[in-house]
Each structure stands twice: as C-alpha cells, then as structure tokens.
Coordinates of C-alpha atoms in Angstrom, one line a residue:
X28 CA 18.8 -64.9 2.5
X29 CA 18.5 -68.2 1.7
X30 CA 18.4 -69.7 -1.9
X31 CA 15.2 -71.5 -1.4
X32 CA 13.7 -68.1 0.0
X33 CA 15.3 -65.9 -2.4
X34 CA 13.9 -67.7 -5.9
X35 CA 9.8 -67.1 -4.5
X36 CA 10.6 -63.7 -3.6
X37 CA 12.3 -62.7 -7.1
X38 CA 9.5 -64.6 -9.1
X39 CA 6.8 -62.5 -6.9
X40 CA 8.8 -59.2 -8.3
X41 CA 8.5 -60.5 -11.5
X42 CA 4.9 -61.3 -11.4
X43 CA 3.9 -57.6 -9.6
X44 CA 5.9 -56.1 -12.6
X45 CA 4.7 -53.4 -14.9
X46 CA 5.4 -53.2 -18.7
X47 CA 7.4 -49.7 -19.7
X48 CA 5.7 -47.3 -22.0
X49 CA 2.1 -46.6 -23.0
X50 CA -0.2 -49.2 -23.8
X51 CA -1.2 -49.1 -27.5
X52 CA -4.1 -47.4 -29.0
X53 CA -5.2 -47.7 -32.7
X54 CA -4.5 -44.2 -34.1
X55 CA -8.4 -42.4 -35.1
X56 CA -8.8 -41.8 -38.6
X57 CA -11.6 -39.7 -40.4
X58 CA -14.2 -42.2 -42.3
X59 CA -16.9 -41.1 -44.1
X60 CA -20.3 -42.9 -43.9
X61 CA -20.1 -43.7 -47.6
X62 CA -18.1 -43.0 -50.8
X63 CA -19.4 -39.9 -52.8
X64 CA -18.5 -41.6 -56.1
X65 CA -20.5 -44.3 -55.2
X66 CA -23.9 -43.4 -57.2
X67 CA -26.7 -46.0 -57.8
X68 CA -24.3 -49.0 -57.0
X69 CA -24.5 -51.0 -53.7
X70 CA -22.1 -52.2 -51.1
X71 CA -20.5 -55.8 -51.7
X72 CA -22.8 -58.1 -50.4
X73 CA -21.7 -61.8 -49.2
X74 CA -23.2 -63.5 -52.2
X75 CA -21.0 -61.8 -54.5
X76 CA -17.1 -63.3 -55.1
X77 CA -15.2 -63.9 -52.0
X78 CA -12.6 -61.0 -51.5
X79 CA -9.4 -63.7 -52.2
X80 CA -11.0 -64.3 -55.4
X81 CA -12.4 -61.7 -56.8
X82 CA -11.2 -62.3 -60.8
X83 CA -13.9 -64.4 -61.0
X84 CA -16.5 -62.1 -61.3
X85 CA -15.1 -61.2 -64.4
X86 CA -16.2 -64.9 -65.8
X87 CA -12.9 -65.8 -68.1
X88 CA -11.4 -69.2 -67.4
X89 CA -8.3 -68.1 -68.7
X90 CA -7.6 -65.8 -66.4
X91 CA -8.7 -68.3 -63.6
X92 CA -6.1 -70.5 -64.6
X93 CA -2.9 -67.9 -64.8
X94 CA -4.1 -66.6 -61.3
X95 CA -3.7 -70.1 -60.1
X96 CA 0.0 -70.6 -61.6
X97 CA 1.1 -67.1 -60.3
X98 CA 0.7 -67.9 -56.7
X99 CA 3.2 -70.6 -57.0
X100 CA 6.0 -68.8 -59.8
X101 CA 5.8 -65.1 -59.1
X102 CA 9.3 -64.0 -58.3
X103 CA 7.8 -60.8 -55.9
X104 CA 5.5 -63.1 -54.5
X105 CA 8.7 -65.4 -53.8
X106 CA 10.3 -62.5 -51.7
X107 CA 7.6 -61.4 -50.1
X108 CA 7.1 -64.2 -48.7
X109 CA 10.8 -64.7 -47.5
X110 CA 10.6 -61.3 -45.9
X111 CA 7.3 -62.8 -43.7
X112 CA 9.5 -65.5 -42.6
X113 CA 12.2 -63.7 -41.7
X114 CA 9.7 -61.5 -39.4
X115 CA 8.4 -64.9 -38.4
X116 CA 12.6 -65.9 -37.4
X117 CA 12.3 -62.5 -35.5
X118 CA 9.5 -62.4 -33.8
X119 CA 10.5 -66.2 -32.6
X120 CA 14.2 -64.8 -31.2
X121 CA 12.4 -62.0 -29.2
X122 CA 9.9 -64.8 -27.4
X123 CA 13.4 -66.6 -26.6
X124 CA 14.1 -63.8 -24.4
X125 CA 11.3 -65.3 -21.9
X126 CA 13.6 -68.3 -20.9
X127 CA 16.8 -69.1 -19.7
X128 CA 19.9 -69.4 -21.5
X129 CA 22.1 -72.3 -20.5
X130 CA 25.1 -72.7 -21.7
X131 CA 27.8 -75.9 -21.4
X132 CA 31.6 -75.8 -21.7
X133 CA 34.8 -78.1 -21.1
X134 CA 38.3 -77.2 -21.2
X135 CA 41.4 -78.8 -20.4
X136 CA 44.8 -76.0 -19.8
X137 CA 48.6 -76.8 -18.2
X138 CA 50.0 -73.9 -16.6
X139 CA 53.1 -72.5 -14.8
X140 CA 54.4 -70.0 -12.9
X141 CA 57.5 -68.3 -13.1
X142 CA 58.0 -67.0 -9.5
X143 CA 60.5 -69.0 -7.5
X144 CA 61.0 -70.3 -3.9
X145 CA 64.3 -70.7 -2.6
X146 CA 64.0 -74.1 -2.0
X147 CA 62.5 -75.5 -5.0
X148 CA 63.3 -73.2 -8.0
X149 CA 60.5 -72.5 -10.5
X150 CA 57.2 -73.9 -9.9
X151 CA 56.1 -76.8 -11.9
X152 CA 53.6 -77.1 -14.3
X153 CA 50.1 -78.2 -13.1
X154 CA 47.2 -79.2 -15.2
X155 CA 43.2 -78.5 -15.1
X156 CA 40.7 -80.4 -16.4
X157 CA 37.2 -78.9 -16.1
X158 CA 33.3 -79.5 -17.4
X159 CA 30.5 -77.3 -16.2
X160 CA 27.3 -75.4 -17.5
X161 CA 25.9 -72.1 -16.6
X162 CA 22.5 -70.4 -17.0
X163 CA 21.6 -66.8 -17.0
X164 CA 17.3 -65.7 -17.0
X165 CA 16.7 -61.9 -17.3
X166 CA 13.9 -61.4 -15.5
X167 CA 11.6 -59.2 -17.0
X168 CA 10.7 -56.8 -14.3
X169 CA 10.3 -53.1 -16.4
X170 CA 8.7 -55.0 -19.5
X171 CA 11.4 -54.3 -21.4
X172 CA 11.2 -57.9 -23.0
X173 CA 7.6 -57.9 -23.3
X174 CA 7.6 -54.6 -25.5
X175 CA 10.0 -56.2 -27.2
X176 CA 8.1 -59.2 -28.0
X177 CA 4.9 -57.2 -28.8
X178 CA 7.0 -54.7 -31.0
X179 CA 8.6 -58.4 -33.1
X180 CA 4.8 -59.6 -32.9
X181 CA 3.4 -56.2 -34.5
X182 CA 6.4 -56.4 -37.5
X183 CA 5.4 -60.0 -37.7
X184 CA 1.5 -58.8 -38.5
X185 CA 3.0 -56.2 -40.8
X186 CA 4.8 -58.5 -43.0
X187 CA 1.7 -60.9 -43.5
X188 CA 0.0 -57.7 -44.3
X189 CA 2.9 -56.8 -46.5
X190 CA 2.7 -60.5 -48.1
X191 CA -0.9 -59.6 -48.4
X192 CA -0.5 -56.5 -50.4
X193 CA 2.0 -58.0 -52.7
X194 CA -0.5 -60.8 -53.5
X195 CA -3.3 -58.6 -54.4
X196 CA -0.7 -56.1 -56.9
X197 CA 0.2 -58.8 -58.4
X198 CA -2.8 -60.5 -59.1
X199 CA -4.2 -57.2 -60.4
X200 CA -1.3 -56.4 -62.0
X201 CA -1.8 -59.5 -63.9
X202 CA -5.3 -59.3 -64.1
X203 CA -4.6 -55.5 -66.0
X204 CA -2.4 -57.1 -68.4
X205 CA -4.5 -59.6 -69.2
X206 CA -7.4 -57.9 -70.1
X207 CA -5.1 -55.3 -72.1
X208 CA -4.1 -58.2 -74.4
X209 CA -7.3 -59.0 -74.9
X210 CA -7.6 -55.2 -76.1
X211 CA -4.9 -55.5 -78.3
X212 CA -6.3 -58.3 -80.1
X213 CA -9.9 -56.8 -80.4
X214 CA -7.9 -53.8 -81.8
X215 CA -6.3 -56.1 -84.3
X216 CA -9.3 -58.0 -85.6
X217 CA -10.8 -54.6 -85.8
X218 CA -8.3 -53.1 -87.9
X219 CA -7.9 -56.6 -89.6
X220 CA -11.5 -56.2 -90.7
X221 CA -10.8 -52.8 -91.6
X222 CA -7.8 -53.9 -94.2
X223 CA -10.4 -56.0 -95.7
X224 CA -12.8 -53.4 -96.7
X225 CA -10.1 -50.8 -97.4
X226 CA -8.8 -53.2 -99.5
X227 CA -11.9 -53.9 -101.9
X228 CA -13.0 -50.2 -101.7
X229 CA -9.4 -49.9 -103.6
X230 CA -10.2 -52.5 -105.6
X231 CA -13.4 -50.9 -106.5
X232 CA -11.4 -47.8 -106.9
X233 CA -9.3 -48.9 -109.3
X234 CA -11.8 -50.6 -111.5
X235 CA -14.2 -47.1 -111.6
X236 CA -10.4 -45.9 -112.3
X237 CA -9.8 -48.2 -115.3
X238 CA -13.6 -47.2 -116.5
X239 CA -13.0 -43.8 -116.8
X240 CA -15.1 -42.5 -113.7
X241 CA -12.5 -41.9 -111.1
X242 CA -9.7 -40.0 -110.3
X243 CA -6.2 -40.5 -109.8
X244 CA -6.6 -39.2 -106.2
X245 CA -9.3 -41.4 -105.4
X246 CA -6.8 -44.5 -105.8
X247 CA -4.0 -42.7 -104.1
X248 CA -6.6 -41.9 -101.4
X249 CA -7.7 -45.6 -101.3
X250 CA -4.3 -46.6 -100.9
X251 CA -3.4 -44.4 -98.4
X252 CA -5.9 -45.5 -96.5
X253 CA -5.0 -49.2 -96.7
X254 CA -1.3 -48.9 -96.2
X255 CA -2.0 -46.5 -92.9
X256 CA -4.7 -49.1 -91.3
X257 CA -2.2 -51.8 -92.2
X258 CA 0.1 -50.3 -89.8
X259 CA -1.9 -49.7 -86.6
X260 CA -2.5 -53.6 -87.1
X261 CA 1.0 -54.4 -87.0
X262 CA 1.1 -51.8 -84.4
X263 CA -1.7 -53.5 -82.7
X264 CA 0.0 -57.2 -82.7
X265 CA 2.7 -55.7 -81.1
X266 CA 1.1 -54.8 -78.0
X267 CA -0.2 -58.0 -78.1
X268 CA 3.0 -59.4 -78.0
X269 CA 4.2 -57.2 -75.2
X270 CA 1.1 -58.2 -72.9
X271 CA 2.0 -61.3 -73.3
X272 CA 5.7 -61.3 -72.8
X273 CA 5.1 -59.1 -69.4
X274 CA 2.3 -62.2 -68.3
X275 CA 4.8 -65.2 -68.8
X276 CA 7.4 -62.7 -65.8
X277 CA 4.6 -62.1 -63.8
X278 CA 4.4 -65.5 -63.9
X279 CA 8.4 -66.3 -63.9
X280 CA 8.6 -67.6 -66.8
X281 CA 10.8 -66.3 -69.5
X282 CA 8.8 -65.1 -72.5
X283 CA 10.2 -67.4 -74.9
X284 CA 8.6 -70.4 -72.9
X285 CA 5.1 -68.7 -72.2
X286 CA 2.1 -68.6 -75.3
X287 CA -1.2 -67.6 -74.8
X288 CA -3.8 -68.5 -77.3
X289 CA -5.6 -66.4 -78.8
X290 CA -9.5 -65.9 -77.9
X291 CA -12.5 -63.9 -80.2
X292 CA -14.6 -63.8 -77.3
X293 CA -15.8 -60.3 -76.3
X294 CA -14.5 -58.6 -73.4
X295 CA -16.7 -59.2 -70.2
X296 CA -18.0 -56.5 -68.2
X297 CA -17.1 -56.9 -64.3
X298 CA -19.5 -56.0 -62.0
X299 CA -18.9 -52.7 -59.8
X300 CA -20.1 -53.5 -56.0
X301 CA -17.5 -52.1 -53.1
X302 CA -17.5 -52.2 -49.3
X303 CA -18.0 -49.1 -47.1
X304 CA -15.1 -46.5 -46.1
X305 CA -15.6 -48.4 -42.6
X306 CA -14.8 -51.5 -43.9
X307 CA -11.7 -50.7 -45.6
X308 CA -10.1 -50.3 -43.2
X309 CA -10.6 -53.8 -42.4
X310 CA -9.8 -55.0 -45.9
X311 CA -6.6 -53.6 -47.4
X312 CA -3.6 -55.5 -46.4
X313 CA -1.5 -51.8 -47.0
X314 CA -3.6 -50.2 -44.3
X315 CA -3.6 -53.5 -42.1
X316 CA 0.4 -53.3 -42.6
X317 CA 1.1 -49.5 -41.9
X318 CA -1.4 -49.8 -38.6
X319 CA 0.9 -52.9 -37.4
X320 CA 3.5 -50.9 -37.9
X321 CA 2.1 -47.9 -36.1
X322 CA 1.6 -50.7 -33.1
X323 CA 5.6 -51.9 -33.4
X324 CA 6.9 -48.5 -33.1
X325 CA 4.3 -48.0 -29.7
X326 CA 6.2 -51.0 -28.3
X327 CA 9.8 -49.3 -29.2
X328 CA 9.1 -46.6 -26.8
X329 CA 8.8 -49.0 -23.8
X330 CA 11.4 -51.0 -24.8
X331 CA 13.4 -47.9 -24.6
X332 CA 12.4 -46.9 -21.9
X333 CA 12.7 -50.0 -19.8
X334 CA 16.2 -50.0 -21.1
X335 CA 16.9 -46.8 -19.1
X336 CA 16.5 -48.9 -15.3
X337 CA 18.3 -51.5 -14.1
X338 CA 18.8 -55.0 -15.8
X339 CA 18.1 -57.9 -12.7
X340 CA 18.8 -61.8 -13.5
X341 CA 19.5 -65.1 -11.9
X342 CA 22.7 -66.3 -12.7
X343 CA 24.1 -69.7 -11.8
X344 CA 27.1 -72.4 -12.6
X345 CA 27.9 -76.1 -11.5
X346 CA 30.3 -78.4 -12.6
X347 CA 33.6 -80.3 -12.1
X348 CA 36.7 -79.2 -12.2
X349 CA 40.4 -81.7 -11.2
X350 CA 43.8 -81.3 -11.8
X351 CA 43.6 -85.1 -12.4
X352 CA 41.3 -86.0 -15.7
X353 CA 40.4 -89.2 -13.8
X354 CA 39.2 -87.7 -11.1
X355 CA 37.3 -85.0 -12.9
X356 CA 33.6 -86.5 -12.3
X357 CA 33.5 -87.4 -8.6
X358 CA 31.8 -85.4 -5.8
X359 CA 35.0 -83.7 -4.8
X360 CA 35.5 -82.3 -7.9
X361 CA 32.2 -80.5 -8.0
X362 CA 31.0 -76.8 -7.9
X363 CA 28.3 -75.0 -8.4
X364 CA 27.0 -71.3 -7.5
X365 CA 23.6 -69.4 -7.7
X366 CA 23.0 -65.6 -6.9
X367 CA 20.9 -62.4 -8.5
X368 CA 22.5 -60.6 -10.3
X369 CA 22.0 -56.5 -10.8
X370 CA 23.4 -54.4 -13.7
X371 CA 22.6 -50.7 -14.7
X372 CA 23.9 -48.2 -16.5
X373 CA 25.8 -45.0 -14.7
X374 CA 26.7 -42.5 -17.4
X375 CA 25.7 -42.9 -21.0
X376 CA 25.9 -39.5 -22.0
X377 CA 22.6 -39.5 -22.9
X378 CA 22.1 -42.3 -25.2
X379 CA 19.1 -44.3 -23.7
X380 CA 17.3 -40.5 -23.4
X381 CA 18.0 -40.3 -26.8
X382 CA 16.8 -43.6 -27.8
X383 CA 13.4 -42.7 -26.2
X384 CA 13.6 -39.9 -27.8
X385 CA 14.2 -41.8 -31.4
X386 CA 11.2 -44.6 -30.3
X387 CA 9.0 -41.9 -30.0
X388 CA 9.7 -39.7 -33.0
X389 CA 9.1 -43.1 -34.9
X390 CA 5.6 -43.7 -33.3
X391 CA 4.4 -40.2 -34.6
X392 CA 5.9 -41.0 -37.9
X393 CA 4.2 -44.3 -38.1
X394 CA 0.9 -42.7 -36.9
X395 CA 1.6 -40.3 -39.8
X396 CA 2.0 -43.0 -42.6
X397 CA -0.9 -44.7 -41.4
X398 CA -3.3 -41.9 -41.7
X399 CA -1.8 -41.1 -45.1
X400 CA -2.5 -44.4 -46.0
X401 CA -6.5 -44.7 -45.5
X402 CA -6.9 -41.1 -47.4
X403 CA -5.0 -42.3 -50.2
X404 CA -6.9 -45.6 -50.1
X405 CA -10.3 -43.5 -50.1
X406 CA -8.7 -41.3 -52.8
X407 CA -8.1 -44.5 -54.8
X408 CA -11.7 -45.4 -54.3
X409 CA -13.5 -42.4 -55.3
X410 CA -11.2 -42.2 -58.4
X411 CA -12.2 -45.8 -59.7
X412 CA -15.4 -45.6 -58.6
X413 CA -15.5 -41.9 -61.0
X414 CA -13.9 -43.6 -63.5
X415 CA -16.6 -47.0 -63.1
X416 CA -19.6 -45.0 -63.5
X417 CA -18.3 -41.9 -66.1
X418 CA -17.1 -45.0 -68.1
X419 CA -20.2 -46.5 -68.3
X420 CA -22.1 -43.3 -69.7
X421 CA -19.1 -43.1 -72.2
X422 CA -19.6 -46.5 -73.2
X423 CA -23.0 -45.9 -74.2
X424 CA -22.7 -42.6 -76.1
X425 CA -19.9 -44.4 -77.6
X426 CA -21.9 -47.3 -78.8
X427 CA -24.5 -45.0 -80.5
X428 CA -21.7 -42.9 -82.2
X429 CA -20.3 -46.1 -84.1
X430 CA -24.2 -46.7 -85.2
X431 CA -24.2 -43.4 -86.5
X432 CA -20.7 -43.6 -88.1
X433 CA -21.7 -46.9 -89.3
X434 CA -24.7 -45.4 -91.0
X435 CA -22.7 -42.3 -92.2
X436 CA -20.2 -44.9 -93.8
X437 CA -23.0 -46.9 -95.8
X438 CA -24.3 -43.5 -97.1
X439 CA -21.1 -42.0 -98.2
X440 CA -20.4 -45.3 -100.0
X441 CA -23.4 -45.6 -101.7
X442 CA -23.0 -41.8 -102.8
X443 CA -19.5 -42.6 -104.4
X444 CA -20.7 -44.9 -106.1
X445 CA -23.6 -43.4 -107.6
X446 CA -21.0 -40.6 -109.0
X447 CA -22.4 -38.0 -107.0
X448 CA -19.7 -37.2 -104.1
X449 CA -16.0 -37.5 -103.9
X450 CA -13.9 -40.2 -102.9
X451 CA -12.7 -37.8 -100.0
X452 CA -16.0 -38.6 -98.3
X453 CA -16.0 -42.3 -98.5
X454 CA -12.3 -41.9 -96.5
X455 CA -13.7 -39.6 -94.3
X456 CA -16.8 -41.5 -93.3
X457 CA -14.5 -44.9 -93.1
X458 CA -12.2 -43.0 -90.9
X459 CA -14.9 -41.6 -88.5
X460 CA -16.1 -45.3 -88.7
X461 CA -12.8 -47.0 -87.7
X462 CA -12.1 -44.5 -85.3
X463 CA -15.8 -44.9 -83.2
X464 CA -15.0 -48.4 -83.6
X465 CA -11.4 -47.8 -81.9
X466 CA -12.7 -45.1 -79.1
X467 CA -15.7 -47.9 -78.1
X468 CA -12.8 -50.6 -77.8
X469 CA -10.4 -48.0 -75.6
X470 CA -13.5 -47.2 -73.4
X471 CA -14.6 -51.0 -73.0
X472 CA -10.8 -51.3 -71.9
X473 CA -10.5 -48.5 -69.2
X474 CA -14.0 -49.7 -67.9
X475 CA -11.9 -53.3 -67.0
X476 CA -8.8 -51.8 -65.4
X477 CA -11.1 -49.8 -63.6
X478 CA -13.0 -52.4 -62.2
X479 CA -9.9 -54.5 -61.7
X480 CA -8.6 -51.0 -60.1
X481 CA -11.4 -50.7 -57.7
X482 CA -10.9 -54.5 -56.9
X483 CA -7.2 -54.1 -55.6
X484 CA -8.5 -50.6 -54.4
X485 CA -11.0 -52.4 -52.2
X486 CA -9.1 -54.8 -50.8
X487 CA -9.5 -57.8 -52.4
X488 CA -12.7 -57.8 -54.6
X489 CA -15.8 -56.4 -54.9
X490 CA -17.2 -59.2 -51.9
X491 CA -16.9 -59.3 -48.6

C-alpha cells in the first residue's frame, strides 16, 4: 500500500475507535429532603453572605482583615496549592500523549574492522558523519490515552477540590481561634471584675474584723476567695496568649512577630441559615474531591484495559548521513523512512489481568469513600445544627440564672452585712454568681464555633 493511501486509512481507524472501559456514572447516594436538626431555621437564601465569604456574617472587622492575610501566608494553604499544580503538570503530560513525539539527533563515529583480506591486511578506519530526526504518534485506537487523559483530568478536579477544602479548614480553623480569644479575654475581664469586688468585700471584711463583728474565718474566707479568682485570671490570659500565638502560624508568622489588640466589644452572634442535603453535595469541596476521585479511578479501568490489546503507531526518520562531513547535507546523503508500526504483548503472566483487576478494586474503593464522605458530611450537619439550636435555649436559661445569681449575691451581701448570716453565704452566693457569669460566657462561645462549624460543615457559609 502506498504511503499516501496508507496515512487516510490509519486516521479513519483512529477516528471509528472506541474508548476501553465503562463510561462513568456519578455513584447514587441517599439524600434526605431536609436536615432533621434543622428546626424553625430556613435554608441559605442568596441575599445572605456569599459562600467564599461567609465570616462576614459574623460582623468583626478584625477577623475580616486576618482572613485576608491568611490567603496569602498560610503555610498549608502554600502546599496545597503546590499539590494542584503538580496535578495541573500531570494532567498537562497525559494531553501530550495526543501528539507526536519528534525527536533530533547528530553523531559523528570512526570505526574499523579487524577482519583481513589477503591483499590488503586489516581494513582501514572509515568515518560517519550523520544528522537526522525521527517521530513516533501512538495512535489511540483502544482509548487507552483518552482514559488516561480523563483519569489526569479527574485528579486534576480533585486537587482544586482538595485546595478548596484546605481553604475553608483553614479559614475556619482561624475563624475558631479567633473567636476563642475573644473568650479568653471576656473570661479575663470577668474574672478581673470579679478580683475587684473580692477584693473590697475583703476589705470590708477586715474592717468588720478590726470592729469586733467578724470572724477570723470570714477574712480567711475572703481571702481565699481572692487569691483563687486571681488565678483563673492568670489562667485566663494564658489562653489568651495561646490563641494568639496559634493565629500569627495560621498565618505564618512566628508568634513573636504577630500582636493582636485587645477588643471589649461583645461577642457577636452569627446567624444559623444552611443549604439543603441536596445541595451539599454541590458545595463541599471534600465531597466534590472524593467524587473526582471516584471518576479517576472509572478511567484507570479502561486504561487498563486498553493496555491489554495491541499498541499501533506511525513511525518515521529522515536525515543525512556521509562518511565525508562536507558532503553531509547534499541530496545524496539523504534518508528517510515511514511505516506503521504494531506492538503487543505475548506472555505477561498475568500482569495486565491483574492491573484490571487492581483499577477496578480501586473504583469500588473510591465509590466507597465517596459515600462515606456525604453521610459524614450530613452527620456533621445535624450535629451543628443540634448543637446551634440546643445552644440557643442554653443561652437563655443561662442568661436568667446569672439574674437570679446576681440577685442571690445582692441579698446575701446585704445579709452579712446586717449581722444576720455568715460570711459562708456571701462566698457562696459570689461563687454561684461568678460561676453563671462563666457558664453564660462558655455557652456564648460554643454557640460561635458552632456556627463557624456549621459554616465549614456547609460548604462554605451559611449563603448560597
């Protein structure tokens, strides 16, 4: 067959081909119509904080401005996003596969023999001077390249999704932190406050003591009080210190270059809006990864098995080649040579079989992590959406408990010192007071990492 007759005919092979392995289908999941923690709250409506920044429902400029610097000096964030372009480097050496590989050389040898004639001895030395190219195209007729490409395209789609995910810990990582040093220093000016009326009731108690109308015990009481509050302060400032330290390295910094002012405003109150189950799907970068992944390891199995049947090409070579350097480039010189080319595999012992075999135990593992993934993410919904609304009811019990501690406090005081109770109940009633004062802080806490929670949890936010 002629060249010109044999290139059409190859390329119409080519084009008639079919791709190796089954086509991929997104694996089925169970989602239910809505979350059963979800109570009176609504699903995220567009109006509400886009998904990609969602910290700013929480209102706190501070935080605005550290979730601007992390994007740019978070050491994960850093790698993560290495790891995407090294998918990126991947996916673009698979595509490569699609074209020809040409390749150039030049060489120059001298060379002898050491048979001899009887006339002339040895033969002489000859030289050969030589420049060429050659080119080699695969052509793709069992798909096994095109899996290939769709398998590097797939990883490529995980790794965003994996670049994703490690934008949205992080963030809410640091958004957690955040909000838990602004704990600790509510907890401090608490206790602070505290120290400052233990410190006068002592005072006071001394005084009645030097009058004649106290006990010894009710200073050593009053003291003890003082000295024990004191301590939870210092205790308090540092966690303070530690929240901070763990900011400046989710930001890279080193701790000793990274200070965060301190603020007296109160904590804010996030509001709780998520998307459906459906949507989730949709919206969590862990889920988007894991079903990419699920999509790579469909495309493995037809690689495989297009690996298992023949291999044809086009193979070709032209160039010069002289025993006389200046009479290398001249028409004489040349060559060239162009033919199909056929390859395949007689005995393996099994190993392509196997390698199916391997592809497809993968696929069902993928398809396996996948599903996991979208029950834990609806586990991890339900729990913070619990822990939202449970929170909130707390929060409110809580509030009316420090009014009645409050009230119990003023009572107890104004017993003492009227001579008609104890010191013991003026420590108890401060103590019931401080620690209502405490549990109302703890709960306005876990009501922000919950709603940060539920934030990462949905995806992104509580918008769509």
């Amino acid at each position: 067959m002629k060249t010109s007759a044999l290139i059409p005919a190859l390329v119409s092979v080519l084009l008639s081909a079919c791709a190796a392995g089954p086509d991929y289908q997104r694996p089925t999941v169970d989602t239910p119509a809505a979350f059963k923690e979800l109570g009176d709250w609504k699903p995220a409506e567009p109006r509400e904080p886009a998904a990609d920044h969602w910290w700013t429902a929480f209102g706190d400029p501070v935080l605005d401005d550290l979730q601007a610097r992390l994007e740019i000096s978070n050491q994960n964030l850093r790698a993560a996003e290495a790891a995407y372009r090294q998918a990126l480097a991947l996916a673009d050496a698979a595509r490569a596969a699609w074209f020809p590989a040409i390749n150039a050389s030049a060489g120059a040898t001298r060379s002898a023999s050491s048979a001899a004639t009887a006339t002339s001895g040895n033969a002489p030395a000859r030289n050969s001077f030589s420049v060429g190219a050659t080119v080699s195209w695969e052509l793709d007729v069992w798909g096994r390249i095109a899996r290939t490409v769709e398998g590097a395209d797939a990883g490529l789609a995980a790794s965003a999704a994996d670049l994703a995910a490690a934008r949205l810990s992080a963030r809410a990582t640091l958004a957690q932190t955040y909000f838990q040093l602004r704990a600790a220093e509510r907890q401090q000016a608490l206790l602070d406050a505290s120290v400052d009326a233990y410190a006068r009731a002592l005072e006071l108690t001394r005084n009645r003591y030097a009058a004649g109308v106290a006990g010894k015990a009710d200073v050593a009481q009053a003291e003890s009080q003082l000295r024990s509050t004191r301590a939870a302060a210092l205790d308090a400032s540092l966690s303070r210190s530690q929240y901070e330290h763990a900011i400046a390295v989710l930001l890279g910094l080193p701790p000793a270059g990274f200070t965060l002012a301190p603020s007296a405003a109160p904590l804010p109150v996030a509001p709780v809006a998520v998307t459906l189950p459906s949507a989730l799907l949709e919206r969590r970068p862990d889920i988007a990864a894991a079903e990419r992944r699920v999509a790579a390891a469909n495309a493995a199995i037809g690689a495989a098995q297009a690996a298992r049947f023949p291999v044809l090409g086009l193979s070709g070579n032209t160039g010069f080649r002289n025993a006389r350097i200046e009479d290398l480039l001249t028409v004489p010189s040349r060559y060239w040579s162009l033919g199909p080319t056929l390859a395949a595999a007689i005995f393996d012992g099994g190993a392509r079989k196997a390698a199916v075999g391997q592809a497809q135990a993968g696929w069902e593992k993928a398809i396996a992590t996948y599903r996991q993934t979208v029950l834990t993410a609806f586990q991890e919904v339900e729990d913070n959406l619990a822990s939202a609304r449970l929170l909130e009811a707390a929060a409110a019990e809580q509030a009316a408990a420090v009014t009645a501690a409050a009230e119990a406090e003023t009572i107890a005081v104004n017993q003492y010192r009227a001579g008609t109770v104890s010191y013991l109940n003026v420590v108890t009633a401060q103590a019931a007071h401080l620690a209502a004062r405490r549990s109302a802080n703890d709960i306005a806490t876990r009501r922000l990492l919950a709603a940060v929670q539920l934030a990462k949890n949905a995806g992104g936010g509580v918008g769509e």
